[in-house]
Amino acid sequence: MTARVLVVDDIPANVKLLEAKLSAEYFGVVTATNGRDAIALCERGEVDIVLLDVMMPGMNGFDVCRRLKGAPATAHIPVIIVTTLDQPRDRLQGLDAGADDFLTKPLDDTALFARVRSLARLKAMTDELRSRAVASVRLGIADPLATAAAETGLNGRILLVEDRPNVAERLQSALSAFHAVEVESDAQQAVIRSAEGEFDAVVVSLDLQGQDGLRLCSQLRSLERTRNISVLLMGETEDRDRILRGLEIGAHDFLLRPIDRNELLARVRTQVRRKRFTERLRDSVQSSMEMAVMDQLTGLHNRRFMDNRLAAMFDESALRARSLSLLVLDIDHFKSVNDSWGHDVGDEVLREFADRVRACTRGIDLVARMGGEEVVVVLPDTGRDAAYCVAERIRERVENAPFAVQNNTRDIKVTVSVGVSSRRAGDASSADMMKRADDALYRAKASGRNRVIVASAA
């Protein structure tokens, strides 16, 4: 896939060379000659991937990488450090700074393009989550990008797939200093364990005896329960083509033998951090979706959801000539609870009231808080008499046991009035049902409260 690649280097010839190579592979290219300009471009959202030189005046590549990875607005952008530095300590310093990879000049074009495409796919997967997560801030959720960017990548759950006991023991010993590590020697069992466990990363050897590590990688990517797990491949230098193929089918990173302990730890930490970053965004999106349709105090659906869902349930009931009933419940004298005990106690009563209503309804029923102390229950495939029985069951459950409040130190007696209506053949919309249930509730209140009134059938 294509992407916008930012090339950062203070030597014009290096910039021109990389720009020509990437453009020939149909990548969009943006350039910068110093760290500050590079950071500004990233902050404006103009790039998908950064190819970053280390040796630059003013701010070196390691410092630029730390700035990008430490800022919520840019932490998601993949960074590949490209440099002439080739010592293990240099590579480790780049990975510790948060770089997604470290490539040494002169570059192998095939490896570079495979890495850029792999990281472009990963970024594309998170971009939509990011935009939705940012929108969730308007709903009152804490800034998800700041939370995600603060992830350390430590204390992960790692599955090591290696069938040579001595190698597995050495790698497990290294990783166990910072993570919980399990070892599996069989590729198929590794798939099963990955699906059943909550692993952050799977480290797969390409040298499994009689087994195909790439097929394992492919299976992990294809299964819904494992496709979000980070996958790292381990192979020999001569496995280069297989490793590049692994990146194409979904592996996130790789290590070449002999494996340096510090590089292993750095790359695993990077993958754990990336996986958790995505999970935090996904959780934020899920929370925002729930907040859009749920009442946060009671856990019931809110009025917006109820209005839309009730209309659909009414139309389906009319189309199929099936029964549909509706209850409107209102806690009696609820204002006096707030006035006498305070709004905190009132909130406790509302939460307990919601729990008791839920306990008297089915999974297919719609239970929603309309506002204040009023709750609506929609009962599909339920006629007038059966709806009355449900309403009575709720009324009795509320009346028969006092509501324990203030850490179970006080009890409050609570009752509820209920209006009931059912769909009529002549109803134009669900609003007609709601109007009759509201009228029935008003009569229940006017005639003494703590009772159920059913709207007339005709």
XYZ file of C-alpha atoms in Angstrom:
458
model
C 0.000 0.000 0.000
C 1.102 3.598 -0.489
C 1.888 6.086 2.267
C 3.302 9.563 2.844
C 6.917 9.095 3.929
C 8.898 11.830 5.656
C 12.642 11.653 4.901
C 14.700 13.526 7.493
C 18.407 14.061 6.721
C 20.660 17.109 6.677
C 22.622 15.856 3.637
C 20.770 16.822 0.409
C 22.232 13.937 -1.595
C 20.857 11.389 0.888
C 17.453 13.030 0.795
C 17.357 13.053 -3.024
C 18.376 9.398 -3.221
C 15.718 8.182 -0.807
C 13.122 10.452 -2.381
C 13.812 8.969 -5.817
C 13.685 5.378 -4.569
C 10.445 5.830 -2.624
C 8.748 7.807 -5.395
C 9.568 5.002 -7.842
C 7.631 2.651 -5.525
C 4.665 5.063 -5.557
C 5.111 6.420 -2.050
C 4.418 10.074 -1.426
C 7.558 11.772 -0.096
C 7.952 14.772 2.200
C 11.403 15.974 3.257
C 12.998 17.838 6.158
C 16.619 18.717 6.893
C 16.361 19.052 10.679
C 14.527 17.652 13.644
C 12.346 20.645 14.452
C 10.885 20.828 10.953
C 10.288 17.068 11.048
C 8.391 17.300 14.336
C 6.282 20.170 12.996
C 5.310 18.155 9.900
C 4.325 15.207 12.077
C 2.300 17.392 14.438
C 0.329 18.724 11.485
C -0.546 15.166 10.468
C 1.115 15.419 7.077
C 3.031 12.114 7.177
C 2.425 8.405 7.735
C 5.982 7.149 8.318
C 9.280 8.816 9.242
C 12.688 7.763 7.878
C 15.016 9.481 10.302
C 18.768 10.045 10.144
C 20.663 10.139 13.441
C 23.555 12.524 12.849
C 21.953 15.959 12.425
C 22.850 19.387 13.835
C 20.826 20.839 16.696
C 18.719 17.806 17.545
C 19.874 14.300 16.684
C 17.612 11.557 15.425
C 17.330 9.821 18.793
C 16.034 13.022 20.408
C 13.579 13.587 17.570
C 12.293 10.033 17.954
C 11.793 10.464 21.705
C 9.864 13.693 21.105
C 7.609 12.061 18.543
C 6.952 8.918 20.578
C 6.392 10.850 23.793
C 3.724 13.182 22.402
C 0.113 11.915 22.242
C -0.445 13.587 18.866
C 2.481 11.840 17.169
C 3.158 8.664 19.187
C 1.290 6.548 16.623
C 3.545 7.529 13.676
C 6.040 4.742 12.837
C 9.679 5.841 12.916
C 12.498 4.036 11.131
C 15.971 5.227 12.038
C 18.244 5.119 8.994
C 21.930 5.677 9.713
C 25.521 4.651 9.071
C 25.855 3.715 12.745
C 25.999 -0.055 12.893
C 27.016 -1.054 16.409
C 24.596 -3.011 18.642
C 24.588 -0.164 21.151
C 23.470 2.268 18.420
C 20.610 0.007 17.389
C 19.603 -0.444 21.010
C 19.670 3.314 21.603
C 17.345 3.834 18.651
C 14.911 1.160 19.806
C 14.972 2.500 23.358
C 14.099 5.930 21.955
C 10.910 4.343 20.612
C 11.903 3.681 16.989
C 9.915 0.980 15.228
C 13.007 -0.177 13.346
C 16.662 0.595 12.838
C 18.177 0.226 9.359
C 21.867 0.612 8.554
C 23.222 2.319 5.431
C 23.797 1.344 2.688
C 20.153 0.315 2.580
C 18.816 -2.878 1.093
C 15.989 -1.482 -1.039
C 13.846 -4.615 -0.852
C 14.059 -4.719 2.931
C 13.354 -0.985 3.182
C 10.241 -1.144 1.006
C 8.928 -4.228 2.830
C 9.392 -2.486 6.170
C 7.744 0.729 5.019
C 4.755 -1.157 3.581
C 4.404 -3.231 6.752
C 4.436 -0.162 8.990
C 2.075 1.692 6.649
C -0.461 -1.127 7.056
C -0.147 -0.961 10.826
C -0.642 2.790 10.881
C -3.683 2.555 8.608
C -5.226 0.135 11.093
C -4.903 2.646 13.934
C -5.812 5.866 12.107
C -9.571 5.262 12.166
C -9.404 4.245 15.817
C -7.472 7.420 16.584
C -10.002 9.707 14.924
C -12.891 8.069 16.766
C -11.004 8.051 20.051
C -10.237 11.765 19.752
C -13.933 12.409 19.165
C -14.718 10.582 22.421
C -13.088 13.401 24.421
C -16.182 15.485 23.670
C -18.214 12.882 25.559
C -16.159 13.413 28.703
C -13.746 10.478 28.348
C -10.183 11.191 29.472
C -7.821 11.949 26.600
C -7.234 8.460 25.127
C -4.149 9.502 23.166
C -2.351 10.716 26.277
C -3.218 7.508 28.102
C -2.120 5.339 25.200
C 1.131 7.237 24.651
C 2.077 6.740 28.313
C 2.170 2.947 27.885
C 5.560 1.512 28.918
C 5.449 -1.819 27.089
C 6.547 -3.696 30.227
C 4.906 -6.603 32.082
C 3.533 -8.105 28.903
C 2.400 -11.675 28.324
C 4.673 -13.279 25.743
C 4.344 -16.625 23.960
C 7.693 -17.927 22.697
C 7.389 -20.505 19.905
C 10.709 -22.362 19.814
C 11.330 -26.130 19.690
C 15.014 -26.143 20.687
C 15.036 -26.424 24.516
C 18.374 -24.708 25.072
C 17.469 -21.751 22.821
C 14.004 -21.466 24.363
C 15.456 -21.479 27.869
C 17.939 -18.721 27.025
C 15.329 -16.486 25.386
C 12.781 -17.109 28.134
C 15.355 -16.203 30.762
C 16.095 -12.905 29.015
C 12.463 -11.928 28.503
C 11.315 -13.015 31.969
C 13.157 -10.093 33.536
C 10.360 -7.791 32.272
C 7.520 -10.021 31.052
C 5.561 -13.170 31.822
C 6.785 -15.710 29.262
C 5.353 -19.054 28.183
C 7.082 -21.456 25.791
C 5.438 -23.628 23.128
C 7.298 -25.961 20.758
C 4.372 -26.953 18.520
C 3.048 -24.432 15.979
C -0.571 -25.645 16.037
C -0.664 -25.641 19.812
C 0.741 -22.118 19.658
C -2.265 -21.004 17.607
C -4.657 -22.591 20.119
C -2.876 -21.082 23.100
C -2.757 -17.666 21.442
C -6.505 -17.789 20.845
C -7.248 -18.874 24.398
C -4.732 -16.669 26.224
C -4.383 -12.927 26.551
C -0.945 -12.577 24.984
C 0.554 -9.241 23.984
C 3.142 -10.718 21.628
C 4.137 -14.011 20.014
C 7.815 -14.559 19.189
C 8.080 -17.191 16.443
C 11.186 -19.086 15.336
C 11.460 -19.717 11.598
C 13.646 -22.743 12.336
C 10.935 -24.999 13.805
C 11.678 -28.602 12.911
C 9.165 -29.877 10.370
C 6.890 -26.854 10.902
C 6.304 -23.622 9.022
C 6.704 -20.493 11.123
C 5.269 -18.334 8.348
C 2.097 -20.414 8.255
C 1.771 -19.884 11.985
C 2.155 -16.145 11.412
C -0.528 -16.259 8.720
C -2.926 -18.152 10.993
C -2.437 -15.673 13.807
C -3.225 -12.809 11.446
C -6.351 -14.486 10.030
C -8.089 -15.480 13.273
C -10.277 -12.823 14.869
C -9.115 -13.648 18.401
C -5.411 -13.395 17.540
C -5.143 -10.826 14.757
C -4.311 -8.006 17.174
C -1.397 -9.844 18.809
C 2.038 -8.542 17.845
C 4.160 -11.134 16.011
C 7.975 -11.130 15.906
C 9.918 -13.530 13.715
C 13.357 -14.950 14.545
C 15.567 -16.247 11.756
C 19.032 -16.648 10.316
C 20.622 -14.149 7.932
C 19.947 -16.520 5.040
C 16.219 -16.453 5.935
C 16.020 -12.900 4.582
C 13.480 -13.696 1.854
C 11.243 -15.599 4.264
C 11.423 -12.761 6.761
C 10.389 -10.220 4.122
C 7.547 -12.532 3.152
C 6.576 -12.654 6.820
C 6.343 -8.866 6.944
C 4.059 -8.986 3.902
C 1.658 -11.444 5.521
C 1.435 -9.573 8.793
C 4.473 -10.041 11.040
C 5.280 -6.842 12.890
C 9.023 -7.192 13.402
C 11.943 -9.606 13.188
C 15.246 -10.508 14.816
C 18.297 -12.066 13.177
C 20.433 -14.672 14.923
C 22.638 -14.518 16.877
C 20.073 -12.614 18.897
C 21.359 -9.824 21.074
C 19.601 -9.907 24.455
C 19.146 -6.146 24.681
C 17.779 -5.889 21.147
C 15.346 -8.712 21.899
C 14.080 -6.880 24.953
C 13.829 -3.568 23.095
C 11.934 -4.999 20.119
C 9.521 -6.990 22.281
C 8.873 -3.934 24.408
C 8.131 -1.898 21.288
C 5.611 -4.472 20.097
C 3.894 -4.763 23.470
C 3.652 -0.972 23.630
C 2.175 -0.803 20.122
C -0.395 -3.494 20.822
C -1.517 -1.833 24.036
C -1.611 1.578 22.325
C -4.100 0.169 19.828
C -6.070 -1.563 22.577
C -6.400 1.679 24.532
C -7.759 3.412 21.444
C -10.148 0.543 20.769
C -11.383 0.599 24.375
C -11.899 4.348 24.138
C -13.986 3.936 20.992
C -16.046 1.239 22.692
C -16.588 3.476 25.715
C -17.690 6.373 23.538
C -20.147 4.117 21.711
C -21.588 2.975 25.028
C -21.824 6.541 26.307
C -23.756 7.520 23.193
C -26.520 5.014 23.968
C -26.259 4.366 27.717
C -27.256 6.322 30.792
C -24.075 6.553 32.830
C -25.750 6.640 36.237
C -28.000 3.585 35.946
C -26.434 1.590 33.113
C -29.785 1.567 31.312
C -30.184 2.714 27.722
C -30.712 6.441 27.350
C -33.602 8.308 25.771
C -31.858 8.797 22.431
C -31.393 5.067 21.994
C -34.882 4.311 23.262
C -36.566 6.688 20.815
C -34.827 5.120 17.820
C -35.173 1.526 18.978
C -38.822 1.896 20.026
C -39.740 3.217 16.580
C -38.078 0.190 14.939
C -39.749 -2.231 17.367
C -43.132 -0.627 16.710
C -42.720 -0.910 12.924
C -41.663 -4.551 13.169
C -44.584 -5.348 15.468
C -47.055 -3.768 13.043
C -45.499 -5.477 10.026
C -45.628 -8.924 11.603
C -48.919 -8.370 13.454
C -47.204 -9.173 16.774
C -48.011 -7.828 20.217
C -46.007 -4.942 21.673
C -46.494 -3.356 25.088
C -44.909 -0.469 26.936
C -44.507 0.437 30.607
C -43.753 3.911 31.948
C -42.484 3.807 35.545
C -42.014 6.748 37.886
C -40.649 6.585 41.449
C -43.162 8.054 43.868
C -42.188 11.210 45.758
C -38.624 11.026 44.462
C -38.103 14.756 44.961
C -38.528 14.282 48.694
C -35.725 11.681 48.638
C -33.347 14.221 47.115
C -34.558 16.995 49.408
C -34.322 14.923 52.596
C -31.298 12.771 51.910
C -29.337 14.592 49.237
C -28.662 13.872 45.584
C -25.990 11.271 46.327
C -28.569 9.106 48.055
C -31.010 9.857 45.262
C -28.453 8.481 42.813
C -28.089 5.329 44.920
C -31.850 4.845 44.823
C -31.939 5.294 41.060
C -29.191 2.718 40.529
C -30.910 0.167 42.757
C -34.255 0.910 41.103
C -32.708 0.252 37.682
C -31.271 -3.066 38.933
C -34.670 -4.200 40.236
C -36.391 -3.301 36.985
C -33.752 -5.200 34.990
C -34.238 -8.230 37.244
C -37.915 -8.354 36.271
C -37.398 -8.121 32.510
C -36.060 -10.331 29.720
C -33.005 -9.926 27.577
C -35.150 -9.006 24.569
C -36.924 -6.214 26.456
C -35.781 -2.621 26.096
C -35.236 -0.800 29.393
C -34.324 2.888 29.222
C -34.089 5.876 31.525
C -36.115 8.716 30.073
C -34.759 11.275 32.500
C -35.009 11.983 36.205
C -36.720 9.078 37.958
C -38.737 7.905 34.928
C -37.977 4.584 33.246
C -39.587 3.026 30.160
C -39.787 -0.721 29.504
C -40.705 -1.952 26.008
C -41.960 -5.543 25.875
C -41.959 -7.197 22.427
C -44.326 -10.130 21.807
C -46.185 -9.212 24.985
C -49.900 -8.518 25.199
C -51.811 -6.225 27.528
C -52.463 -8.760 30.303
C -48.915 -10.105 30.332
C -47.553 -6.540 30.407
C -49.720 -5.819 33.446
C -48.198 -8.851 35.191
C -44.682 -7.591 34.462
C -45.585 -4.139 35.790
C -47.048 -5.644 38.983
C -43.954 -7.771 39.456
C -41.769 -4.659 39.236
C -44.040 -2.699 41.584
C -43.960 -5.459 44.191
C -40.189 -5.899 43.919
C -39.692 -2.178 44.539
C -42.175 -1.971 47.427
C -41.356 -5.185 49.292
C -37.701 -4.495 50.166
C -36.374 -1.161 51.467
C -33.512 0.464 49.500
C -30.242 0.274 51.429
C -28.212 3.490 51.100
C -25.104 5.126 52.563
C -23.070 1.917 52.656
C -26.037 -0.091 53.926
C -26.372 2.046 57.051
C -29.834 3.416 56.228
C -32.978 2.043 54.586
C -35.436 4.024 52.484
C -38.939 2.887 51.618
C -39.600 3.366 47.901
C -42.664 2.759 45.761
C -43.360 3.157 42.061
C -46.344 4.017 39.881
C -46.696 2.407 36.454
C -48.661 3.182 33.322
C -49.175 0.379 30.775
C -50.233 0.471 27.139
C -50.207 -1.924 24.181
C -50.063 -1.337 20.450
C -53.439 -0.864 18.773
C -54.190 -1.588 15.154
C -54.993 2.079 14.580
C -51.782 3.481 16.086
C -49.877 5.626 13.613
C -46.579 5.422 15.527
C -45.044 4.489 18.841
C -45.881 7.999 20.049
C -49.525 6.921 20.329
C -48.547 4.063 22.640
C -46.334 6.359 24.701
C -49.108 8.922 25.085
C -51.541 6.311 26.443
C -48.930 4.932 28.864
C -48.159 8.460 30.101
C -51.867 9.122 30.649
C -52.195 5.830 32.538
C -49.208 6.776 34.711
C -50.810 10.150 35.456
C -53.979 8.362 36.623
C -51.912 6.029 38.808
C -50.296 9.040 40.455
C -53.592 10.857 40.866
C -55.327 7.846 42.427
C -52.833 7.320 45.233
C -49.536 6.109 43.701
C -47.877 2.708 44.205
C -50.130 1.094 41.644
C -50.357 -0.057 38.030
C -52.911 1.436 35.645
C -53.462 -0.080 32.193
C -54.666 2.060 29.308
C -57.970 0.880 27.829
C -57.706 -1.562 24.921
C -60.061 0.441 22.685
